[in-house]
Amino acid sequence: MESPFSSPVEAVLQREAGLPGLLTPLADLDRVYELERIVGFVRDLGCQRVALQFPDQLLGDAGAVAARLEETTGSKMFILGDTAYGSCCVDVLGAEQAGAQALVHFGTACLSPPARPLPVTFILGQRSVALELCAKAFEVQNPDPTVPMVLLSEPACAHALEALAMLLHPKYQDLIVSSPALPLPSESPSPEPKPLECFGRHFPLAPGRCLEEYGAFYVGGSKASPNSDLDPDLSRLLLGWAPGQPFFSCCPDTGQTQDEGVRAGRLRARRRYLVERARDARVVGLLAGTLGVARHCEALAHFRNLTRAAGKRSYVLALGRPTPAKLANFPEMDVFVLLACPLGALAPQPSGSFFRPVLTPCELEAACNPAWPPPGLAPYLTHYADLLPGSPFHVPLPPPESELWDAPDVSLISGELRPPLACRPLNDPGCSALTPRPQLELAESSPAASFLSFRSWQGLELRLGQTPVTEAVSGRRGIAIAYEDEGSS
């Protein structure tokens, strides 16, 4: 039975599941996955049970890597391949279920601090980089050697940045190299002075210099295409980089470069549009997009208080990875806000697939907090931890008597005048009724209850004592898309 809303039933039942083939030759496993460094990590900790977390595209090598490590270290290896949320986050919950004493993370990582203390090492990969082609591309895009520039890369190309800088330093003196902000062991002394940490990277800035003075040259990605989906890591950099500074991307294989200024402006315009959608929204769905990143519970409480203070309703939804089919079950939501790691919040979404927009936490903060953003690059942040108390970008809500709550505002989407934000005290529980009862008169109704009242079907009615008792009979057989008594029409 064909349907425009789902796949044929026979295709689902006949589908065969299988693991991808081996991606890397056995002779290259030690180099690609840095097995010698993993062996040293396991032996230094004396771990007997270790979890190996692989993304989906590397699962073909997981068995061979685990077997090689078990043979070398004598420790038991557990493969974590099906993460509940993003594969870039450390799956501490899966490691705890396996009783692992340490975890090795393979592939792209957001480098967010885990919610629970667990020894972790990251294997970012070592993608080949054509240094000569990238150096020539850098010189073409930056003819002035006095302009300050910083070298960036995707995680798998970070190993080649120092070699690329050696080719450029004789001509370019004001050039710095970023490096992944890998967590240091607790017993390791922190270097002094501590370099600037931003966008999951370290920037060795000279005293008195700031990152807003530098242009960027990014090594990573595939063949430049203006229509291709941006990698979440590159999207985070484009959003957070100073708008007035140049930003170029370079393919590490071909040396082909592209000016990312247009795409960066498009991303910022999209963010301003989503802020307007959040300001128009009355009901907000808070999607729990991670359980393994630190301070996720504190972030949920913060945004619940934020929406309540702005006079909006919020509902917390724990759905795993958000998909259009899952979110379509909640049509009463005006917008959704994904509380995930910086890369998970910016994961590419198919255009037009979600019936309601999915926002990042900073867009909700800009819509509900009239005192936000502070000066600087705060409007282009991506991680919820930057909005919580203790962060330099945290801005508390203004008091209820502040004039900021009464500032007039016009929707740039509908053109209508928005009512002023009604600051509600954070200890006000509000109305918890879902739908009015026939015998009671409800003084205040929530937006979700108002949405439910206009539905043609509002749920089963309680007809206690009014329905005659009958014997149980056989019901319909099959699934909702094709019951057995419906035929093939």
Coordinates of C-alpha atoms in Angstrom, one line a residue:
M1 CA 0.0 0.0 0.0
E2 CA 1.5 3.3 -1.1
S3 CA 1.1 6.4 0.9
P4 CA 2.5 9.9 0.5
F5 CA 3.0 10.1 4.3
S6 CA 5.1 7.0 4.9
S7 CA 7.1 4.2 3.2
P8 CA 5.4 1.0 2.0
V9 CA 4.9 -1.6 4.8
E10 CA 6.7 -4.3 2.8
A11 CA 9.8 -2.2 2.4
V12 CA 10.2 -1.8 6.2
L13 CA 9.6 -5.5 6.9
Q14 CA 12.0 -6.7 4.2
R15 CA 14.8 -4.3 5.0
E16 CA 18.1 -5.9 6.1
A17 CA 20.4 -4.4 8.6
G18 CA 24.1 -4.7 8.2
L19 CA 27.3 -3.1 9.4
P20 CA 29.4 -1.0 7.0
G21 CA 32.5 -2.6 5.5
L22 CA 36.0 -2.0 6.8
L23 CA 36.9 1.5 5.9
T24 CA 40.6 1.6 6.8
P25 CA 43.3 -1.0 5.8
L26 CA 44.6 -3.0 8.8
A27 CA 48.1 -1.7 8.1
D28 CA 46.9 1.9 8.6
L29 CA 44.9 1.4 11.8
D30 CA 47.8 2.4 14.1
R31 CA 48.4 5.7 12.3
V32 CA 44.8 6.7 11.7
Y33 CA 43.4 5.9 15.1
E34 CA 46.6 6.6 17.1
L35 CA 46.5 3.3 18.8
E36 CA 49.9 3.8 20.5
R37 CA 48.6 6.9 22.3
I38 CA 45.4 5.0 23.4
V39 CA 47.6 2.2 24.8
G40 CA 49.6 4.7 26.8
F41 CA 46.4 6.3 28.1
V42 CA 44.9 2.9 29.2
R43 CA 48.1 1.7 30.8
D44 CA 48.7 5.0 32.7
L45 CA 45.2 4.7 34.3
G46 CA 45.4 1.0 34.8
C47 CA 41.9 0.5 33.4
Q48 CA 40.4 -2.9 33.0
R49 CA 37.2 -1.8 31.2
V50 CA 37.3 0.9 28.5
A51 CA 34.5 2.3 26.4
L52 CA 35.3 3.1 22.7
Q53 CA 32.8 5.7 21.3
F54 CA 32.6 5.7 17.4
P55 CA 30.4 7.9 15.2
D56 CA 28.3 6.1 12.6
Q57 CA 30.7 6.6 9.7
L58 CA 33.5 4.9 11.6
L59 CA 31.7 1.9 12.9
G60 CA 33.2 -0.2 10.2
D61 CA 36.6 0.0 11.9
A62 CA 35.3 -0.4 15.4
G63 CA 35.7 -4.2 15.7
A64 CA 39.3 -4.2 14.3
V65 CA 40.3 -1.3 16.6
A66 CA 38.8 -2.9 19.7
A67 CA 40.4 -6.3 18.9
R68 CA 43.8 -4.7 18.4
L69 CA 43.5 -2.7 21.7
E70 CA 42.4 -5.7 23.7
E71 CA 45.3 -7.7 22.4
T72 CA 47.8 -5.0 23.2
T73 CA 46.5 -3.8 26.6
G74 CA 44.7 -6.9 28.0
S75 CA 41.8 -4.7 29.0
K76 CA 38.1 -5.3 28.0
M77 CA 36.9 -2.9 25.3
F78 CA 33.2 -1.9 24.8
I79 CA 32.0 -0.3 21.6
L80 CA 29.5 2.5 21.9
G81 CA 28.0 3.1 18.5
D82 CA 24.4 4.3 19.1
T83 CA 24.4 7.5 21.1
A84 CA 21.0 8.9 22.2
Y85 CA 21.9 12.4 21.1
G86 CA 24.9 13.7 19.1
S87 CA 28.0 11.6 18.4
C88 CA 30.2 14.6 19.1
C89 CA 29.4 14.5 22.8
V90 CA 31.0 12.1 25.3
D91 CA 28.5 9.4 26.1
V92 CA 29.2 9.1 29.8
L93 CA 25.8 7.4 30.4
G94 CA 26.6 4.6 27.9
A95 CA 30.1 4.2 29.5
E96 CA 28.6 3.9 33.0
Q97 CA 26.1 1.2 31.8
A98 CA 29.1 -0.8 30.5
G99 CA 30.9 -0.3 33.8
A100 CA 33.8 1.4 32.0
Q101 CA 36.5 3.1 33.9
A102 CA 37.6 5.4 31.0
L103 CA 36.4 6.4 27.5
V104 CA 38.1 6.9 24.2
H105 CA 36.2 9.3 21.8
F106 CA 36.8 9.0 18.1
G107 CA 35.9 11.5 15.4
T108 CA 34.6 15.1 15.5
A109 CA 34.1 16.2 19.1
C110 CA 32.5 19.3 20.6
L111 CA 34.9 19.1 23.6
S112 CA 32.1 20.1 26.0
P113 CA 32.8 19.1 29.6
P114 CA 30.9 15.9 30.6
A115 CA 28.2 15.9 33.2
R116 CA 30.1 13.3 35.3
P117 CA 33.8 12.9 36.0
L118 CA 35.3 10.3 33.7
P119 CA 38.8 10.0 32.2
V120 CA 38.4 10.7 28.5
T121 CA 40.9 11.0 25.6
F122 CA 40.0 12.2 22.1
I123 CA 41.1 10.8 18.8
L124 CA 40.3 13.6 16.3
G125 CA 41.8 11.8 13.3
Q126 CA 44.5 12.9 10.9
R127 CA 43.2 13.9 7.5
S128 CA 45.8 14.5 4.8
V129 CA 46.5 18.1 4.0
A130 CA 48.1 19.4 0.8
L131 CA 50.4 21.9 2.6
E132 CA 51.8 23.5 -0.5
L133 CA 48.4 24.1 -2.1
C134 CA 47.0 25.5 1.1
A135 CA 50.0 27.8 1.6
K136 CA 49.6 29.2 -2.0
A137 CA 45.8 29.7 -1.4
F138 CA 46.6 31.6 1.8
E139 CA 49.0 33.9 0.0
V140 CA 46.5 34.6 -2.8
Q141 CA 43.7 35.5 -0.4
N142 CA 46.0 37.6 1.9
P143 CA 48.4 39.6 -0.2
D144 CA 49.0 42.1 2.6
P145 CA 51.5 40.4 5.1
T146 CA 50.8 42.9 7.8
V147 CA 47.1 42.0 8.3
P148 CA 46.7 39.9 11.5
M149 CA 45.4 36.4 10.7
V150 CA 44.6 33.2 12.6
L151 CA 44.8 29.6 11.2
L152 CA 41.8 27.5 11.9
S153 CA 40.9 24.0 10.8
E154 CA 38.4 21.2 11.3
P155 CA 39.5 18.8 14.1
A156 CA 40.9 16.2 11.7
C157 CA 43.2 18.7 10.1
A158 CA 44.5 20.3 13.3
H159 CA 47.7 18.2 13.2
A160 CA 48.9 20.0 10.0
L161 CA 48.4 23.7 11.2
E162 CA 51.8 24.0 12.7
A163 CA 53.5 22.7 9.5
L164 CA 51.4 25.1 7.5
A165 CA 52.4 28.0 9.7
M166 CA 56.1 27.2 9.2
L167 CA 55.6 27.7 5.5
L168 CA 53.9 31.1 6.0
H169 CA 55.9 32.6 8.9
P170 CA 58.8 33.9 6.9
K171 CA 56.4 36.3 5.1
Y172 CA 53.5 36.6 7.6
Q173 CA 54.7 37.7 11.1
D174 CA 51.3 38.5 12.6
L175 CA 50.0 34.9 12.3
I176 CA 48.8 32.7 15.1
V177 CA 47.8 29.1 15.1
S178 CA 44.7 27.8 17.0
S179 CA 44.6 24.3 18.6
P180 CA 41.8 22.1 19.9
A181 CA 40.9 22.9 23.5
L182 CA 41.5 19.3 24.7
P183 CA 40.8 18.8 28.4
L184 CA 43.9 18.5 30.6
P185 CA 44.3 15.8 33.2
S186 CA 43.4 16.9 36.6
E187 CA 47.0 16.4 37.9
S188 CA 48.6 18.3 35.1
P189 CA 49.6 21.9 35.9
S190 CA 47.9 24.5 33.7
P191 CA 50.2 26.5 31.5
E192 CA 50.9 30.2 32.4
P193 CA 49.6 32.4 31.0
K194 CA 46.5 30.5 30.0
P195 CA 45.6 31.0 26.3
L196 CA 42.2 32.3 25.3
E197 CA 39.7 29.5 24.9
C198 CA 36.8 30.1 22.5
F199 CA 34.9 28.0 19.9
G200 CA 36.4 24.8 21.4
R201 CA 39.9 26.1 20.6
H202 CA 42.9 27.7 22.2
F203 CA 44.2 31.0 20.7
P204 CA 47.8 32.1 21.8
L205 CA 47.2 35.8 21.7
A206 CA 49.9 38.3 22.6
P207 CA 49.3 40.6 25.6
G208 CA 47.0 43.4 24.7
R209 CA 45.6 41.8 21.6
C210 CA 42.0 40.6 21.2
L211 CA 40.5 38.0 18.8
E212 CA 38.3 40.6 17.1
E213 CA 41.4 42.1 15.4
Y214 CA 42.1 38.9 13.4
G215 CA 40.9 37.5 10.2
A216 CA 40.5 33.8 9.8
F217 CA 41.7 31.1 7.3
Y218 CA 39.9 27.8 7.9
V219 CA 41.3 24.5 6.5
G220 CA 38.7 21.8 6.2
G221 CA 35.5 20.7 4.6
S222 CA 35.1 19.3 1.1
K223 CA 35.0 21.0 -2.3
A224 CA 33.6 24.5 -1.8
S225 CA 30.0 24.8 -2.8
P226 CA 27.7 27.7 -1.9
N227 CA 24.7 25.4 -1.7
S228 CA 26.2 22.6 0.5
D229 CA 25.2 22.3 4.1
L230 CA 27.7 23.9 6.4
D231 CA 29.5 21.8 8.9
P232 CA 28.3 22.7 12.5
D233 CA 31.9 23.5 13.5
L234 CA 32.3 25.9 10.6
S235 CA 28.8 27.4 11.3
R236 CA 29.8 28.1 14.9
L237 CA 32.9 29.9 13.7
L238 CA 31.1 32.0 11.1
L239 CA 28.5 33.1 13.6
G240 CA 30.9 34.0 16.3
W241 CA 33.7 35.6 14.3
A242 CA 33.9 39.4 14.1
P243 CA 31.6 40.5 11.3
G244 CA 34.1 43.1 10.0
Q245 CA 37.0 40.7 9.6
P246 CA 37.7 38.4 6.5
F247 CA 37.0 34.7 6.8
F248 CA 38.2 32.2 4.1
S249 CA 37.8 28.5 3.9
C250 CA 40.2 26.2 2.1
C251 CA 39.7 22.6 1.0
P252 CA 42.7 20.6 2.4
D253 CA 42.8 18.3 -0.6
T254 CA 42.6 20.7 -3.5
G255 CA 43.5 24.1 -2.0
Q256 CA 40.3 25.6 -3.4
T257 CA 39.3 28.6 -1.3
Q258 CA 36.0 30.5 -0.7
D259 CA 35.1 33.8 0.9
E260 CA 32.7 32.9 3.7
G261 CA 31.5 36.4 4.3
V262 CA 28.2 35.9 2.3
R263 CA 27.3 32.7 4.1
A264 CA 28.2 34.3 7.5
G265 CA 25.8 37.1 6.8
R266 CA 23.1 34.7 5.7
L267 CA 23.5 32.8 9.0
R268 CA 23.3 36.0 11.1
A269 CA 20.2 37.0 9.1
R270 CA 18.6 33.7 9.8
R271 CA 19.4 34.1 13.5
R272 CA 17.7 37.5 13.6
Y273 CA 14.6 36.0 11.9
L274 CA 14.5 33.2 14.5
V275 CA 14.7 35.8 17.3
E276 CA 11.6 37.5 15.9
R277 CA 9.8 34.1 15.8
A278 CA 10.6 33.5 19.4
R279 CA 9.3 37.0 20.4
D280 CA 6.0 36.2 18.6
A281 CA 5.7 32.8 20.2
R282 CA 3.4 32.1 23.2
V283 CA 4.3 28.4 23.8
V284 CA 7.9 27.2 23.7
G285 CA 9.1 23.6 23.6
L286 CA 12.4 23.1 25.4
L287 CA 14.1 20.1 23.8
A288 CA 16.5 18.3 26.1
G289 CA 19.2 17.7 23.5
T290 CA 21.9 16.2 25.8
L291 CA 22.2 14.4 29.1
G292 CA 26.0 14.1 29.1
V293 CA 27.1 17.7 28.9
A294 CA 27.7 19.6 32.2
R295 CA 25.0 22.0 33.5
H296 CA 22.2 20.8 31.3
C297 CA 19.8 20.6 34.2
E298 CA 20.8 24.1 35.3
A299 CA 20.1 25.3 31.7
L300 CA 16.6 23.8 31.6
A301 CA 15.7 25.6 34.9
H302 CA 17.2 28.8 33.6
F303 CA 15.1 28.8 30.4
R304 CA 11.9 27.8 32.2
N305 CA 12.3 30.8 34.5
L306 CA 13.2 33.0 31.5
T307 CA 10.0 32.1 29.6
R308 CA 7.8 32.4 32.6
A309 CA 9.2 35.9 33.4
A310 CA 8.4 36.9 29.8
G311 CA 4.8 35.7 30.0
K312 CA 5.3 32.6 27.8
R313 CA 4.5 29.0 28.5
S314 CA 7.3 26.4 28.2
Y315 CA 7.2 22.6 28.1
V316 CA 10.2 20.3 28.5
L317 CA 10.4 17.5 26.0
A318 CA 12.9 14.6 26.1
L319 CA 12.8 13.0 22.7
G320 CA 16.3 12.0 21.9
R321 CA 17.5 13.3 18.5
P322 CA 14.8 15.7 17.2
T323 CA 13.1 14.7 13.9
P324 CA 10.2 16.2 12.0
A325 CA 8.0 13.2 12.8
K326 CA 8.7 13.5 16.6
L327 CA 8.1 17.3 16.8
A328 CA 4.9 17.1 14.6
N329 CA 3.2 15.4 17.6
F330 CA 3.2 18.8 19.4
P331 CA 1.4 21.2 17.1
E332 CA 0.6 23.6 20.0
M333 CA 4.2 24.6 20.2
D334 CA 5.1 27.9 18.4
V335 CA 8.9 27.3 18.5
F336 CA 11.3 24.7 19.7
V337 CA 14.6 25.4 21.5
L338 CA 17.2 22.7 21.4
L339 CA 19.4 22.6 24.5
A340 CA 22.4 20.7 23.2
C341 CA 26.2 21.1 22.8
P342 CA 27.5 23.9 20.5
L343 CA 27.7 21.5 17.5
G344 CA 24.4 19.7 18.2
A345 CA 22.5 23.0 18.3
L346 CA 23.8 23.9 14.9
A347 CA 23.5 20.6 13.2
P348 CA 22.3 21.0 9.6
Q349 CA 18.5 20.6 9.2
P350 CA 16.8 19.9 5.9
S351 CA 15.1 23.0 4.6
G352 CA 11.4 23.1 5.4
S353 CA 11.4 19.7 7.2
F354 CA 10.3 21.0 10.6
F355 CA 6.8 22.5 10.8
R356 CA 8.0 24.8 13.6
P357 CA 11.5 26.5 13.7
V358 CA 14.1 25.0 16.0
L359 CA 16.1 27.7 17.8
T360 CA 19.4 27.8 19.7
P361 CA 19.3 28.9 23.4
C362 CA 20.9 32.3 22.6
E363 CA 18.0 33.2 20.3
L364 CA 15.5 32.5 23.1
E365 CA 17.6 34.6 25.5
A366 CA 17.5 37.5 23.1
A367 CA 13.7 37.2 22.7
C368 CA 12.8 36.9 26.4
N369 CA 15.5 39.0 28.2
P370 CA 15.1 42.7 27.4
A371 CA 18.5 43.4 28.9
W372 CA 20.3 41.0 26.6
P373 CA 22.7 41.0 24.7
P374 CA 25.7 42.7 26.3
P375 CA 28.2 44.5 24.1
G376 CA 30.4 42.4 21.9
L377 CA 29.8 39.1 20.1
A378 CA 27.2 37.8 22.6
P379 CA 24.4 37.7 20.0
Y380 CA 26.3 35.1 18.0
L381 CA 27.0 32.6 20.8
T382 CA 25.8 29.0 20.4
H383 CA 26.2 27.2 23.8
Y384 CA 23.8 27.5 26.6
A385 CA 26.6 27.5 29.2
D386 CA 27.5 31.0 28.0
L387 CA 24.2 32.3 29.3
L388 CA 24.3 30.8 32.8
P389 CA 25.5 32.6 35.9
G390 CA 29.3 32.6 36.1
S391 CA 29.8 33.3 32.4
P392 CA 31.0 36.7 31.3
F393 CA 28.0 36.9 28.9
H394 CA 25.4 36.2 31.6
V395 CA 22.9 39.1 32.0
P396 CA 20.3 38.8 34.8
L397 CA 16.7 39.7 34.2
P398 CA 15.9 43.3 34.9
P399 CA 13.6 44.0 37.9
P400 CA 9.9 44.0 37.3
E401 CA 9.7 47.8 37.7
S402 CA 12.3 48.4 35.0
E403 CA 11.3 50.4 31.9
L404 CA 12.8 47.7 29.7
W405 CA 9.7 45.5 30.2
D406 CA 7.4 48.3 28.9
A407 CA 9.4 49.2 25.7
P408 CA 7.1 49.2 22.6
D409 CA 7.9 46.5 20.1
V410 CA 6.6 45.7 16.6
S411 CA 6.8 42.3 15.0
L412 CA 9.0 42.3 11.9
I413 CA 7.1 39.2 10.7
S414 CA 3.5 40.1 11.1
G415 CA 3.9 43.9 11.3
E416 CA 1.6 44.0 14.4
L417 CA 2.3 45.7 17.7
R418 CA 3.4 43.2 20.3
P419 CA 2.1 43.6 23.8
P420 CA 4.8 44.5 26.3
L421 CA 6.5 41.6 28.1
A422 CA 4.6 41.0 31.3
C423 CA 7.3 40.3 33.8
R424 CA 6.0 37.6 36.1
P425 CA 7.8 36.8 39.4
L426 CA 9.8 33.6 39.2
N427 CA 8.1 32.1 42.2
D428 CA 4.7 32.5 40.6
P429 CA 3.5 29.0 39.6
G430 CA 1.0 30.2 37.1
C431 CA -2.1 28.3 36.0
S432 CA -1.7 24.5 35.6
A433 CA -5.1 23.7 34.1
L434 CA -5.0 21.9 30.8
T435 CA -8.7 22.3 29.7
P436 CA -11.8 23.7 31.4
R437 CA -14.3 21.3 32.9
P438 CA -18.0 21.8 32.1
Q439 CA -19.0 22.3 35.7
L440 CA -16.2 24.7 36.6
E441 CA -15.4 28.2 35.4
L442 CA -11.8 28.7 34.6
A443 CA -10.5 32.2 35.3
E444 CA -7.1 31.8 33.5
S445 CA -6.2 29.4 30.7
S446 CA -2.8 28.6 29.3
P447 CA -2.0 28.9 25.6
A448 CA -1.9 25.1 25.3
A449 CA -5.3 24.8 26.9
S450 CA -6.7 27.3 24.4
F451 CA -5.2 25.4 21.5
L452 CA -6.8 22.2 22.8
S453 CA -10.2 23.8 23.1
F454 CA -10.3 24.4 19.4
R455 CA -9.5 20.8 18.4
S456 CA -12.3 18.7 17.1
W457 CA -11.2 15.8 19.3
Q458 CA -10.0 16.6 22.8
G459 CA -9.6 13.1 24.2
L460 CA -11.8 10.4 25.7
E461 CA -14.8 11.6 27.7
L462 CA -15.3 10.3 31.2
R463 CA -18.9 8.8 31.0
L464 CA -18.9 7.0 34.3
G465 CA -22.0 4.9 34.8
Q466 CA -23.5 5.9 31.4
T467 CA -21.9 3.2 29.2
P468 CA -23.5 -0.2 29.3
V469 CA -21.3 -3.2 30.1
T470 CA -20.7 -5.6 27.2
E471 CA -18.5 -8.6 26.6
A472 CA -15.1 -8.1 25.1
V473 CA -15.0 -8.6 21.3
S474 CA -12.1 -9.0 18.8
G475 CA -10.9 -5.7 17.5
R476 CA -9.3 -4.7 14.2
R477 CA -6.1 -6.4 13.2
G478 CA -3.1 -4.9 11.5
I479 CA -1.5 -1.5 11.7
A480 CA -3.1 1.9 11.3
I481 CA -1.9 2.4 7.8
A482 CA -3.4 -0.9 6.5
Y483 CA -6.0 -2.8 8.7
E484 CA -6.8 -6.3 7.5
D485 CA -10.5 -5.5 6.8
E486 CA -9.7 -2.4 4.7
G487 CA -8.7 -4.2 1.6
S488 CA -6.1 -3.0 -0.9
S489 CA -7.8 0.2 -2.1

